[in-house]
Amino acid sequence: MNGEFFLKKEASISVFDRGFLFSDSVYEVCAVIGGKLVDWHEHFARLMRSLDHLDIVNNFQEQDFYQVKKKLIKENQLTEGLCYVQVSRGVAERDFNFAKKSLLPTVVIFTQEKSILNNPASKSGIKIITVPDERWQRRDIKTTQLLAQSLAKTYAIQKGVDDSLLVQDGIINEGSSSNAFIIRDGRIMTPSLSKAILGGITRSSLVKFCQMNNIEIREQKINIDDLMSSQEVFLTSATGFVLPVVEIDGRNVGNGLVGDMVKEIQRIYLDHIKAKLS
Ligand code: PMP
């Protein structure tokens, strides 16, 4: 935290931190495999973009963050899981107006253990429901304003499924914490980048890796009918990688089993990722 290492139970921040009072903070989640970071460079670049969008003081260097992360992974003996980083605007008297205040940002970095390579959901697939997208309109900025996503995820679990897909005016945006892809008539499609969705790092890596394997992924608007008539559907995220979806709103996707194309895409993603761990 802010350049110092603490035991989990000893780390604390001010109640006047704007991250706490206003969700005035941004974050990144990077997967860790074999003690190494996945797509760290890309995650750092997005963190810088998020900070700049919100005009949070930004004197951060990629190498400094990298060294802290590597030290944390080592000290916590983390082999598989994630490394989380959050940067808030800083601590100030509560005031909606933050203009003209160059606050010192609060930086918190921690690790969490999580099974990624052997996550059973990547073999069995997951069940999802569609829900209205009730978030603010700058979803392209990775802020900690995650209440709508948290409610959507919890609602899905309460309904006995795994996750929610956020839909706006009949158009598919993304999962509660993932990007969405569909496969129809052999064509892979994903919603185009816009302010309506987060530009996922896993999404962009996958688009690139597929291109390298001569597999085209079309970025376009996808509506609910496209989704419901897909043969295969999958979600991508930093710690879920490529998760097949086998049921949507109680109806099977294709024959209700994990499809061959998504299995191939999982393989391509893993092969490429393993070659660029840092
Ligand atoms: N969309 C949303 C809303 C998310 O929260 C996430 C994960 N944080 C993603 C997409 C996937 O992004 P990434 O691949 O960078 O984890």
mmCIF file of C-alpha atoms and ligand atoms in Angstrom, residues 27 43 46 135 142 149 174-179 198 200-203 236-238, ligand 1:
data_model
loop_
_atom_site.group_PDB
_atom_site.id
_atom_site.type_symbol
_atom_site.label_atom_id
_atom_site.label_comp_id
_atom_site.label_asym_id
_atom_site.label_seq_id
_atom_site.Cartn_x
_atom_site.Cartn_y
_atom_site.Cartn_z
ATOM 1 C CA TYR A 27 -8.426 -0.905 -10.789
ATOM 2 C CA HIS A 43 -3.196 -4.178 -18.029
ATOM 3 C CA ARG A 46 -5.329 0.300 -19.483
ATOM 4 C CA ARG A 135 -24.687 0.869 -15.162
ATOM 5 C CA LYS A 142 -12.373 0.482 -15.399
ATOM 6 C CA GLN A 149 -22.282 -5.746 -11.763
ATOM 7 C CA GLU A 174 -21.100 -7.852 -21.867
ATOM 8 C CA GLY A 175 -21.052 -10.190 -18.878
ATOM 9 C CA SER A 176 -21.111 -8.853 -15.308
ATOM 10 C CA SER A 177 -17.299 -9.070 -15.340
ATOM 11 C CA SER A 178 -16.449 -10.429 -18.768
ATOM 12 C CA ASN A 179 -16.743 -9.795 -22.511
ATOM 13 C CA LEU A 198 -15.102 -2.399 -21.062
ATOM 14 C CA GLY A 200 -11.244 -6.367 -22.014
ATOM 15 C CA ILE A 201 -7.571 -7.265 -22.182
ATOM 16 C CA THR A 202 -8.486 -10.933 -22.658
ATOM 17 C CA ARG A 203 -10.872 -9.902 -25.448
ATOM 18 C CA THR A 236 -13.652 -13.855 -21.584
ATOM 19 C CA SER A 237 -11.975 -12.245 -18.589
ATOM 20 C CA ALA A 238 -8.520 -11.955 -17.023
HETATM 21 N N1 PMP B 1 -16.239 -6.375 -18.853
HETATM 22 C C1 PMP B 1 -16.388 -6.068 -17.547
HETATM 23 C C2 PMP B 1 -17.580 -5.291 -17.126
HETATM 24 C C3 PMP B 1 -15.437 -6.499 -16.610
HETATM 25 O O1 PMP B 1 -15.586 -6.180 -15.302
HETATM 26 C C4 PMP B 1 -14.342 -7.274 -17.044
HETATM 27 C C5 PMP B 1 -13.320 -7.792 -16.069
HETATM 28 N N2 PMP B 1 -12.904 -6.861 -15.151
HETATM 29 C C6 PMP B 1 -14.224 -7.573 -18.406
HETATM 30 C C7 PMP B 1 -15.189 -7.103 -19.283
HETATM 31 C C8 PMP B 1 -13.085 -8.392 -18.925
HETATM 32 O O2 PMP B 1 -11.918 -7.631 -18.967
HETATM 33 P P1 PMP B 1 -10.477 -8.329 -18.823
HETATM 34 O O3 PMP B 1 -10.380 -9.332 -19.917
HETATM 35 O O4 PMP B 1 -9.517 -7.226 -18.977
HETATM 36 O O5 PMP B 1 -10.465 -8.963 -17.465
#
